[in-house]
mmCIF file of C-alpha atoms in Angstrom:
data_model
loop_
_atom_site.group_PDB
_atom_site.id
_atom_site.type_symbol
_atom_site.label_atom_id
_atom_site.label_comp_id
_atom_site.label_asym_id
_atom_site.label_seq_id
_atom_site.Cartn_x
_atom_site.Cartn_y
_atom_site.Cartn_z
ATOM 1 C CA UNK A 1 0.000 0.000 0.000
ATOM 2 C CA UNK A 2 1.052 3.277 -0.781
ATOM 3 C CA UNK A 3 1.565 5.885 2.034
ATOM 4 C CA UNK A 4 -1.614 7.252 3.398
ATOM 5 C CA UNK A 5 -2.928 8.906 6.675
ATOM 6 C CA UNK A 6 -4.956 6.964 8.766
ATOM 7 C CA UNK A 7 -2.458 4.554 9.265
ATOM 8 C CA UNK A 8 -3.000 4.501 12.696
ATOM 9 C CA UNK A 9 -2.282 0.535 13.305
ATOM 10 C CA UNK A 10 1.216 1.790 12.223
ATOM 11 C CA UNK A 11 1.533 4.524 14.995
ATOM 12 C CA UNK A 12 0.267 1.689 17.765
ATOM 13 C CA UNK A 13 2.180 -0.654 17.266
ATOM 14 C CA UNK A 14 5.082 1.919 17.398
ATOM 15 C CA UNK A 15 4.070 4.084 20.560
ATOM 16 C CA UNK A 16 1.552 1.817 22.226
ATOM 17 C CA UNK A 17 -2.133 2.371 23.573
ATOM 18 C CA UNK A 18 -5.580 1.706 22.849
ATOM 19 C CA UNK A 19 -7.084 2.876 19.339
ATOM 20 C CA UNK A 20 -9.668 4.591 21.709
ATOM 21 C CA UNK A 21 -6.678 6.376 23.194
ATOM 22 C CA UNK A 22 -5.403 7.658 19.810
ATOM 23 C CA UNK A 23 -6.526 11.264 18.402
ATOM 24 C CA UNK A 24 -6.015 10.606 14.639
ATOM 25 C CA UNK A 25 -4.870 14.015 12.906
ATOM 26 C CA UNK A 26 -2.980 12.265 9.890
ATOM 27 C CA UNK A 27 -5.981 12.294 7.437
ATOM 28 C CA UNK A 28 -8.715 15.532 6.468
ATOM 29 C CA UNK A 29 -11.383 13.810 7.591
ATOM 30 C CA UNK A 30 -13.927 15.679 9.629
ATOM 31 C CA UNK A 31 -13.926 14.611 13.516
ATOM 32 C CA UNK A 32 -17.474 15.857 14.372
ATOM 33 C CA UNK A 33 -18.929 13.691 11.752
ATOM 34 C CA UNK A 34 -22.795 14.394 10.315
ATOM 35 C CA UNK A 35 -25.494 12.535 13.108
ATOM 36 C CA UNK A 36 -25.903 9.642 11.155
ATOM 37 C CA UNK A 37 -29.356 9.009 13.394
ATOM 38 C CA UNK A 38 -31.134 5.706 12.577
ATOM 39 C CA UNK A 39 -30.635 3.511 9.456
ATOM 40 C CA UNK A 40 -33.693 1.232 8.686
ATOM 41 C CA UNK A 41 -33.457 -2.303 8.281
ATOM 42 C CA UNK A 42 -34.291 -2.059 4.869
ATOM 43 C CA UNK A 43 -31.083 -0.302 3.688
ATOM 44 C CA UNK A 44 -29.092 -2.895 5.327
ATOM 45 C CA UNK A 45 -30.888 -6.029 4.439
ATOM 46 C CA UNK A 46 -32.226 -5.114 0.711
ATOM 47 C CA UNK A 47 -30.134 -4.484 -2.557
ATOM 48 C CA UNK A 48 -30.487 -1.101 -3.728
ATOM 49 C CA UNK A 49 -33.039 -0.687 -5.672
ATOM 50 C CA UNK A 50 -32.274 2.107 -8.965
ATOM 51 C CA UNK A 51 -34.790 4.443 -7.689
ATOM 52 C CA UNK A 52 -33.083 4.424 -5.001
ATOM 53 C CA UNK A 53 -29.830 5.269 -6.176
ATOM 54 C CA UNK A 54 -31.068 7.351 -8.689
ATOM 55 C CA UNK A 55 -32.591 9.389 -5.146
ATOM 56 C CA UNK A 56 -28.874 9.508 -3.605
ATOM 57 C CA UNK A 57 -27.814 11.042 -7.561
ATOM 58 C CA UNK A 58 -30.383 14.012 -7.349
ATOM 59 C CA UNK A 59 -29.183 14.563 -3.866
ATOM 60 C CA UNK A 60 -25.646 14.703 -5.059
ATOM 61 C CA UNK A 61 -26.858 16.812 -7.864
ATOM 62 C CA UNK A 62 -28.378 19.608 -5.337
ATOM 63 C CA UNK A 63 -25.539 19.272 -2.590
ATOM 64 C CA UNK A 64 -22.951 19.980 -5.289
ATOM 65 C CA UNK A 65 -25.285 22.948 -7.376
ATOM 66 C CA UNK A 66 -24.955 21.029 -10.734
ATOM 67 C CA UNK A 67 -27.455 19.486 -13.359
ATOM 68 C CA UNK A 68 -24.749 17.325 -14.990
ATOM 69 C CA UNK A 69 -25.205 13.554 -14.771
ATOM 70 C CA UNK A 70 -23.845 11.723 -11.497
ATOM 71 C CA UNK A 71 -22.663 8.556 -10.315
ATOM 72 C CA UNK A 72 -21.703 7.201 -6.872
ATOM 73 C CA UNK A 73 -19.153 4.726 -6.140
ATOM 74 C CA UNK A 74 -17.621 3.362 -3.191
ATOM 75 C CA UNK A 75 -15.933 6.297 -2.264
ATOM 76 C CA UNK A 76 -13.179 9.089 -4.495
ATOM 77 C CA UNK A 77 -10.985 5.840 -4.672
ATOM 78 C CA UNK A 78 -12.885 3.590 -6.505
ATOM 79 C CA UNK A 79 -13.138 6.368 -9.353
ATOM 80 C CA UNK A 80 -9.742 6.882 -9.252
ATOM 81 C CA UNK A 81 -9.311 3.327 -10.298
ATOM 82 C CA UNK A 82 -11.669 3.117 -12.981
ATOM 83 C CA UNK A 83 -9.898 6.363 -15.000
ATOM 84 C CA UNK A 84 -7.056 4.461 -16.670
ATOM 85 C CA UNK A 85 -10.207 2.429 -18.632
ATOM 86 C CA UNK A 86 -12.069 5.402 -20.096
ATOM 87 C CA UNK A 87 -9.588 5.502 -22.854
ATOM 88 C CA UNK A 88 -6.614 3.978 -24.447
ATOM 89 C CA UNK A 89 -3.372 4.173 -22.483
ATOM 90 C CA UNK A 90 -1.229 7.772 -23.182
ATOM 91 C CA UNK A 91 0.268 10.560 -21.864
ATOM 92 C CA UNK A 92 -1.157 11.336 -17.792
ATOM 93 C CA UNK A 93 -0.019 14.648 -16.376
ATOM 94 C CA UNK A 94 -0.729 15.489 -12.744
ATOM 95 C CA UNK A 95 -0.380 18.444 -11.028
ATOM 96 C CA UNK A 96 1.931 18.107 -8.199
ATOM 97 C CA UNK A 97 2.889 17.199 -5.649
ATOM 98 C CA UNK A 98 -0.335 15.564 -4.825
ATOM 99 C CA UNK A 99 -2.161 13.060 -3.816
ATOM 100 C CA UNK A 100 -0.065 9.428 -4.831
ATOM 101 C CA UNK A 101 -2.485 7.479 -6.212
ATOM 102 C CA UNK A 102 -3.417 9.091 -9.329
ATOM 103 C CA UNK A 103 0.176 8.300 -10.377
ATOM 104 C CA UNK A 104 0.420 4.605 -9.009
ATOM 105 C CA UNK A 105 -2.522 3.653 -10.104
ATOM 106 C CA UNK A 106 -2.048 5.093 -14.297
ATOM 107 C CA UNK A 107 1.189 3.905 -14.340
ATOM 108 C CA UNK A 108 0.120 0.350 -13.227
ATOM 109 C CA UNK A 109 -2.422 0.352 -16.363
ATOM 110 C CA UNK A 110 0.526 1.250 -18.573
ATOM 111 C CA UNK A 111 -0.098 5.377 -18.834
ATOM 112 C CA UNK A 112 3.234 7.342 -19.096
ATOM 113 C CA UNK A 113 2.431 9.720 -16.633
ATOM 114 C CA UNK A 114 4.545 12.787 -15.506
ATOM 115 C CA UNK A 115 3.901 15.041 -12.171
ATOM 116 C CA UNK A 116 4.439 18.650 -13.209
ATOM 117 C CA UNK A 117 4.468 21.912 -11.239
ATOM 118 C CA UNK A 118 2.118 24.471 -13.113
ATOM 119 C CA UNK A 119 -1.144 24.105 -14.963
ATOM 120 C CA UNK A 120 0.062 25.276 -18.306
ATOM 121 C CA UNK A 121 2.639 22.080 -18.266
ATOM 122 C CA UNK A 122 -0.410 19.732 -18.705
ATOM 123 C CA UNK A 123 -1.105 20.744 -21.852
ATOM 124 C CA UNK A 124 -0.821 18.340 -24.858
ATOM 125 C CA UNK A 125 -1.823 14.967 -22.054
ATOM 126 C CA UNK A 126 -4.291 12.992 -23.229
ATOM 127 C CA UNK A 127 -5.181 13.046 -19.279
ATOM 128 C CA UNK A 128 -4.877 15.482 -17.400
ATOM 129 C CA UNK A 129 -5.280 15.752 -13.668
ATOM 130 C CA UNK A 130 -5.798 18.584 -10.907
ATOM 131 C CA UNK A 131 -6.797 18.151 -7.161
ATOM 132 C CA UNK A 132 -8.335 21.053 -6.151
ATOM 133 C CA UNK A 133 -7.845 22.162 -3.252
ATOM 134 C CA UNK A 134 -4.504 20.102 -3.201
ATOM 135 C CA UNK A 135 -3.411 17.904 -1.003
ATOM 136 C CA UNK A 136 -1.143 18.537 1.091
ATOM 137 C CA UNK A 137 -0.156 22.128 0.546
ATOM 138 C CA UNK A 138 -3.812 23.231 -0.420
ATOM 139 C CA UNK A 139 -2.885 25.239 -3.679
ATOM 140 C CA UNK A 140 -6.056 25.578 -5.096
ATOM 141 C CA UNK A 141 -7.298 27.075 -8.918
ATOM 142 C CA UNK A 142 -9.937 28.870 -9.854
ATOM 143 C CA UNK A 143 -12.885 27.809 -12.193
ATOM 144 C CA UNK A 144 -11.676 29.626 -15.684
ATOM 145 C CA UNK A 145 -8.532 28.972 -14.932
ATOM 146 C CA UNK A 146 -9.088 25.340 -14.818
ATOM 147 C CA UNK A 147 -11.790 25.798 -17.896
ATOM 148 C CA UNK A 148 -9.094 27.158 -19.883
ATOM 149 C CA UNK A 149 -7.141 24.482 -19.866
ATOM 150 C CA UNK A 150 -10.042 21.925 -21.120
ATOM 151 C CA UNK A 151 -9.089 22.237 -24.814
ATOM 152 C CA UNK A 152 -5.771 21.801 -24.458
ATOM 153 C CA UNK A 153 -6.114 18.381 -23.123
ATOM 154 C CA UNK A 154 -7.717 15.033 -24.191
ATOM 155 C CA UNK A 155 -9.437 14.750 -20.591
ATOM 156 C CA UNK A 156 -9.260 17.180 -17.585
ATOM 157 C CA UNK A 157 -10.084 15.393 -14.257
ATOM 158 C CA UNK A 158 -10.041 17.856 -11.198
ATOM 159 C CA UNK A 159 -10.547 16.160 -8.124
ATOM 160 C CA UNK A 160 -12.742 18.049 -5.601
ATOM 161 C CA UNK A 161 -12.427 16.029 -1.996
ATOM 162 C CA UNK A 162 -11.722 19.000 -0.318
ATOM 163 C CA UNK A 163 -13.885 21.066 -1.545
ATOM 164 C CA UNK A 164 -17.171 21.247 -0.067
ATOM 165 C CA UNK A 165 -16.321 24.184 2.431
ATOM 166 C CA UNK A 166 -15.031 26.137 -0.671
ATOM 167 C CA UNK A 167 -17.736 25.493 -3.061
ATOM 168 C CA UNK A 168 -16.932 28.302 -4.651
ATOM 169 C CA UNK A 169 -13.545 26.855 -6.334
ATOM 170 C CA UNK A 170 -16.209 23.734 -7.553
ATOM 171 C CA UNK A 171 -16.358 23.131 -11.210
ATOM 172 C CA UNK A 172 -19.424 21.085 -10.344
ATOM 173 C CA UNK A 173 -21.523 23.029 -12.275
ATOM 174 C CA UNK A 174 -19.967 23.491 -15.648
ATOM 175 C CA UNK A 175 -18.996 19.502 -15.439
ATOM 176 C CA UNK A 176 -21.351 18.166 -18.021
ATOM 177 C CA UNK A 177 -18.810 19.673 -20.980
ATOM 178 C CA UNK A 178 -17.239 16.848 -23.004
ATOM 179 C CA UNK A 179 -13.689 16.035 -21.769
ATOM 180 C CA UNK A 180 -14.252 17.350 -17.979
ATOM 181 C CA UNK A 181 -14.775 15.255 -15.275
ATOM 182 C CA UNK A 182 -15.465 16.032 -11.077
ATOM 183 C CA UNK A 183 -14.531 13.603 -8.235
ATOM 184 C CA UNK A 184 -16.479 14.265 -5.017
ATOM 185 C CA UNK A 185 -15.488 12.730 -1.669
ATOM 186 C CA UNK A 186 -18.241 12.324 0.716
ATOM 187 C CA UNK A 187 -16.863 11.294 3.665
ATOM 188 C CA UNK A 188 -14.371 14.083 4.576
ATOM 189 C CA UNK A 189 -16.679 16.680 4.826
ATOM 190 C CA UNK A 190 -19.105 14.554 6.201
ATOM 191 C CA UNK A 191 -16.708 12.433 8.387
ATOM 192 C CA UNK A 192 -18.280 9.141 7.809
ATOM 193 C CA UNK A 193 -14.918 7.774 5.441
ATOM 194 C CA UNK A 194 -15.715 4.302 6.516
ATOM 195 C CA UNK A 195 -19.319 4.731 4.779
ATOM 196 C CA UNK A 196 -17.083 4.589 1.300
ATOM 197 C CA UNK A 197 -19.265 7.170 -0.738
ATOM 198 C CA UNK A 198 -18.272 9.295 -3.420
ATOM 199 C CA UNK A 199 -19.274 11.080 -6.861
ATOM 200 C CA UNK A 200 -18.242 11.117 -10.095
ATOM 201 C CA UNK A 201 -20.009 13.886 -12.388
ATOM 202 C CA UNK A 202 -19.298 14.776 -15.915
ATOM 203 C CA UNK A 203 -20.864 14.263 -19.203
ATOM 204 C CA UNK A 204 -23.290 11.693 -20.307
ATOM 205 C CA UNK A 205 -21.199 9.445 -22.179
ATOM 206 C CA UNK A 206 -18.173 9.137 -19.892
ATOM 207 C CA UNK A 207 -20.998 8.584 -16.769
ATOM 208 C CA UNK A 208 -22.472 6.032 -18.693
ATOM 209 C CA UNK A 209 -19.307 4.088 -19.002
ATOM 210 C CA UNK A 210 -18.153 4.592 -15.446
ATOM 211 C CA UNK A 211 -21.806 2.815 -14.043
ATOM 212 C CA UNK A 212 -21.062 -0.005 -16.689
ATOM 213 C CA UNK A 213 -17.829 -0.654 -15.024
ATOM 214 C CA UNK A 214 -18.761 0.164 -11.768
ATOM 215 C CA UNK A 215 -21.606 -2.535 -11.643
ATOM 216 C CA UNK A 216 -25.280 -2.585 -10.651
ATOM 217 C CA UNK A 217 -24.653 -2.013 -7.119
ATOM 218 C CA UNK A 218 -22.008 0.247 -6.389
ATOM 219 C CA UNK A 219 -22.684 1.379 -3.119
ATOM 220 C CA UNK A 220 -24.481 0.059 -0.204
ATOM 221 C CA UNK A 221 -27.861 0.574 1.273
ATOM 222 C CA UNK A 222 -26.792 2.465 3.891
ATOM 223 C CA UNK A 223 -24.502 4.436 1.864
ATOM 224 C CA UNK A 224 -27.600 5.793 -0.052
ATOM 225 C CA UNK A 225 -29.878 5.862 3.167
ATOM 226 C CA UNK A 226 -27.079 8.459 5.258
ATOM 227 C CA UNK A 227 -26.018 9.840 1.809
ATOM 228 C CA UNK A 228 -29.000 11.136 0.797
ATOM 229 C CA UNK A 229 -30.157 12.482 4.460
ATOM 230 C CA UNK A 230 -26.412 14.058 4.761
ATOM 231 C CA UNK A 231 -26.439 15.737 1.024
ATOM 232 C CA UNK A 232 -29.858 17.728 1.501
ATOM 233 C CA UNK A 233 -28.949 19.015 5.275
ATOM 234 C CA UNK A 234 -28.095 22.132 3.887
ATOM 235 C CA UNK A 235 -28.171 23.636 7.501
ATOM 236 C CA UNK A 236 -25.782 21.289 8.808
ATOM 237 C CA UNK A 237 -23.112 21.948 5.782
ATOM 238 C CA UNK A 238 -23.400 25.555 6.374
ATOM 239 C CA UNK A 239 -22.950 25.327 9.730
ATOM 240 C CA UNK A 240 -19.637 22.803 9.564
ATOM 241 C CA UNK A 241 -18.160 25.274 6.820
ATOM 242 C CA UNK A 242 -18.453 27.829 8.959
ATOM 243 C CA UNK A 243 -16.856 26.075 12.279
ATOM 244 C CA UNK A 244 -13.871 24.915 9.716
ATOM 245 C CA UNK A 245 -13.217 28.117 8.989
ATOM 246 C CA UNK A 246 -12.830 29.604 12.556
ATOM 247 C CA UNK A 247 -10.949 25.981 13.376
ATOM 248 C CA UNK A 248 -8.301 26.537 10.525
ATOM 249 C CA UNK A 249 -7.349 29.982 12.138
ATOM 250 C CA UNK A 250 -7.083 28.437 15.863
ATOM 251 C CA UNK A 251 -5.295 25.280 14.625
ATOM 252 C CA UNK A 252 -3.032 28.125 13.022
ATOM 253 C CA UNK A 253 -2.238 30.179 15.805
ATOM 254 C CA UNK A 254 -1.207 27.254 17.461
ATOM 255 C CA UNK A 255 0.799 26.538 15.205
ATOM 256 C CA UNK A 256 2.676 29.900 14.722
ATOM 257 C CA UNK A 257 3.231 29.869 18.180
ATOM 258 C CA UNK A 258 4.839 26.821 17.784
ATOM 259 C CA UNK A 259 7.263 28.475 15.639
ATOM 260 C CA UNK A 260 6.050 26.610 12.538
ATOM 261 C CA UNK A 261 4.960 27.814 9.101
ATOM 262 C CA UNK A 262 2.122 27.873 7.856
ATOM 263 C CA UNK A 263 2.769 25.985 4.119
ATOM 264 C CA UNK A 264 -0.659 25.745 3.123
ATOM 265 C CA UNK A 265 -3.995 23.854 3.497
ATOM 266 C CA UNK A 266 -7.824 23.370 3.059
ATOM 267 C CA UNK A 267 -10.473 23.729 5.536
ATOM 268 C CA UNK A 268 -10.240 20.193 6.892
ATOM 269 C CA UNK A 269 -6.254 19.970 6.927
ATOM 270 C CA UNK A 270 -2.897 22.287 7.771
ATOM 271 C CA UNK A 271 0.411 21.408 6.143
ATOM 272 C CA UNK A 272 3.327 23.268 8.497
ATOM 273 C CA UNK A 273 6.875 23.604 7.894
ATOM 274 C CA UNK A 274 8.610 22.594 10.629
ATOM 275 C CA UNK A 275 12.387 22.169 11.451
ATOM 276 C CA UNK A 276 12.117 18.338 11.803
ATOM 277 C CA UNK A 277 8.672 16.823 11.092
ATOM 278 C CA UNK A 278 9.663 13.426 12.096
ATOM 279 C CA UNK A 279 10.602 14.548 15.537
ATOM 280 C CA UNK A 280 7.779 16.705 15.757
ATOM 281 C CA UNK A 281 5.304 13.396 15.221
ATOM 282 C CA UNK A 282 7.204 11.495 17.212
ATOM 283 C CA UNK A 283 6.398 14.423 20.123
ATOM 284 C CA UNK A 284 2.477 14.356 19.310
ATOM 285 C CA UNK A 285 2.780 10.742 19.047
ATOM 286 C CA UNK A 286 4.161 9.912 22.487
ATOM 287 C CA UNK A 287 0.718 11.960 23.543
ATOM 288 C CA UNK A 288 -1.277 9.302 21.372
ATOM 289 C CA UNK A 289 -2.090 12.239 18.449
ATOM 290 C CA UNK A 290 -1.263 10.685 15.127
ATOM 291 C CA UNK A 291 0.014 13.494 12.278
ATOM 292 C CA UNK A 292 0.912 12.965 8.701
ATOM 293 C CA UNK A 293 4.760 13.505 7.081
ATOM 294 C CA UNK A 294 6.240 13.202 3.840
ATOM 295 C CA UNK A 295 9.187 11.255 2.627
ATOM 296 C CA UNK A 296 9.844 13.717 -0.117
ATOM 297 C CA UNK A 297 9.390 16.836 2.294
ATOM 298 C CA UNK A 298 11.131 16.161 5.363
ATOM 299 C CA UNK A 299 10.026 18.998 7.021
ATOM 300 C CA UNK A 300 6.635 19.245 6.070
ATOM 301 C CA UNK A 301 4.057 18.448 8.876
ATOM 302 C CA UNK A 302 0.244 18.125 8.221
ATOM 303 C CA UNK A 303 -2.599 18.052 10.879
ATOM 304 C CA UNK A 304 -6.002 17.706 10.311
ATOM 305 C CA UNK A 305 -8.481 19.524 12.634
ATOM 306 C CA UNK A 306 -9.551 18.746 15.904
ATOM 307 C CA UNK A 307 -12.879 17.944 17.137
ATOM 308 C CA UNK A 308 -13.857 18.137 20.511
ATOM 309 C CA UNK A 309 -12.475 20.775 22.901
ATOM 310 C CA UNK A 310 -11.026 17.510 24.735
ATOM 311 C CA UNK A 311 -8.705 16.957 21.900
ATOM 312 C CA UNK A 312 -8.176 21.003 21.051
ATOM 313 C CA UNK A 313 -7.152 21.031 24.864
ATOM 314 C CA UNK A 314 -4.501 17.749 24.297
ATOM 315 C CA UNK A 315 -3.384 18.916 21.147
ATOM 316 C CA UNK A 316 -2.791 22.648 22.434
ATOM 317 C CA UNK A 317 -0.748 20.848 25.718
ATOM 318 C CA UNK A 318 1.354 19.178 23.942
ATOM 319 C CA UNK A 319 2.163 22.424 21.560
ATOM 320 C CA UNK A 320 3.050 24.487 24.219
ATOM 321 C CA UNK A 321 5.891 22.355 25.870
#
């Protein structure tokens, strides 16, 4: 497996205690996750019907402010695998450095693919790619911008897991143009990553062949059941953008007074330059909070945000020694 967050088994069996003990900071996943509340007995016992799936697309559709068509698949990841099958193997740029898997996974399928620094260096790919907000250093484009480039590529795909508390960056809405295609996390935002729900939306034909190869039932009852309830609680989304927001700029004052920079970020993750990250996570980690480096930025330290003001207290403690 390639190196992800989350790898918490990794940071017990090197420091010890309980996985209840641990405060896991190493991915962007929200930590006050959307009240899930109850799930019938239907969604777990029944196979989706396509009514109901069809009901979890519309509520994709209104959650991310765009008419295009919409498929959901068992999370960003499982889209991510399918790309290297929409067309013939070629040239893959990616904007970088970003996440890892868009690489791994096009060069496995036989892609010649090449990180580059700047958008204007992907044209001339036959695929193209752009996470938006980025991960880790949260460099982020806006919509023109990233329209511009759309003819001078063979297929643009901007991934959008971050970007539900910035919908303004979202190219949601333009996404049924040929060529352009949106990945949507859910469970970031929503903090439910274990639910394994996300969106792919884009034009007709290319959703079309993603639900072929993504089978009759690609995601679960409950998946649809929480999806759908999550995706119109409009309230709730406008209230967790809002608490992000203030979070990023206490999670940064911490920081600074820590003596770290501030490298960049999104509203669900901070990347920090730090003199020594590795020593730095070994510090957190003897308090059981788990934090994410990077072997190709040694001094780059990322922390997603706290939830409770338990864990703002620990992480705060441990900051200020």
């Amino acid at each position: 497996m390639r190196e992800h967050g989350g790898n918490l088994d990794q940071a017990r069996q090197r420091f010890g205690g309980r996985a209840e003990d641990w405060i896991d900071l190493s991915t962007g996943i929200n930590r006050l996750p959307y009240p899930v509340g109850e799930v019938s007995l239907h969604a777990w016992s029944a196979l989706p019907s396509r009514a109901e799936i069809e009901a979890l697309h519309r509520a994709a559709q209104q959650a991310y402010r765009t008419g295009a068509p919409v498929v959901a698949m068992g999370g960003a990841q499982a889209a991510i695998q399918l790309l290297p099958q929409l067309a013939p193997p070629g040239r893959a740029r990616i904007l970088g450095p970003t996440y890892n898997e868009y690489a791994g996974v096009l060069s496995a399928a036989g892609w010649d693919v090449q990180e580059v620094e700047n958008l204007d260096a992907l044209a001339g790919a036959d695929l193209a790619v752009v996470v938006n907000p980025n991960n880790p250093d949260g460099r982020h484009h806006m919509p023109r911008d990233l329209l511009a480039m759309l003819p001078r590529v063979g297929r643009l795909v901007i991934d959008e897991s971050f970007a539900d508390a910035v919908p303004q960056l979202s190219l949601a809405p333009e996404a049924d143009r040929p060529g352009l295609l949106i990945l949507r996390s859910f469970g970031k935002f929503y903090g439910l990553a274990g639910l394994r729900l996300g969106f792919v939306i884009g034009n007709a034909a290319d959703i079309a062949r993603l639900a072929a190869m993504s089978g009759p039932w690609p995601v679960s009852g409950a998946a649809i059941a929480i999806g759908c309830r999550a995706l119109h609680d409009q309230a709730w989304a406008e209230a967790t953008s809002a608490r992000l927001a203030r979070d990023c700029g206490r999670l940064d004052d911490m920081a600074r007074a820590r003596g770290w920079r501030l490298v960049g970020g999104t509203p669900l993750f901070r990347s920090y330059e730090t003199p020594d990250a590795r020593a730095a996570q070994e510090k957190l980690a003897r308090r059981q909070i788990w934090s994410r480096v990077f072997a190709q930025k040694p001094t780059w330290l990322r922390l997603g945000l706290p939830g409770s003001e338990a864990e703002w207290a620990r992480l705060g403690e441990v900051l200020a020694r």
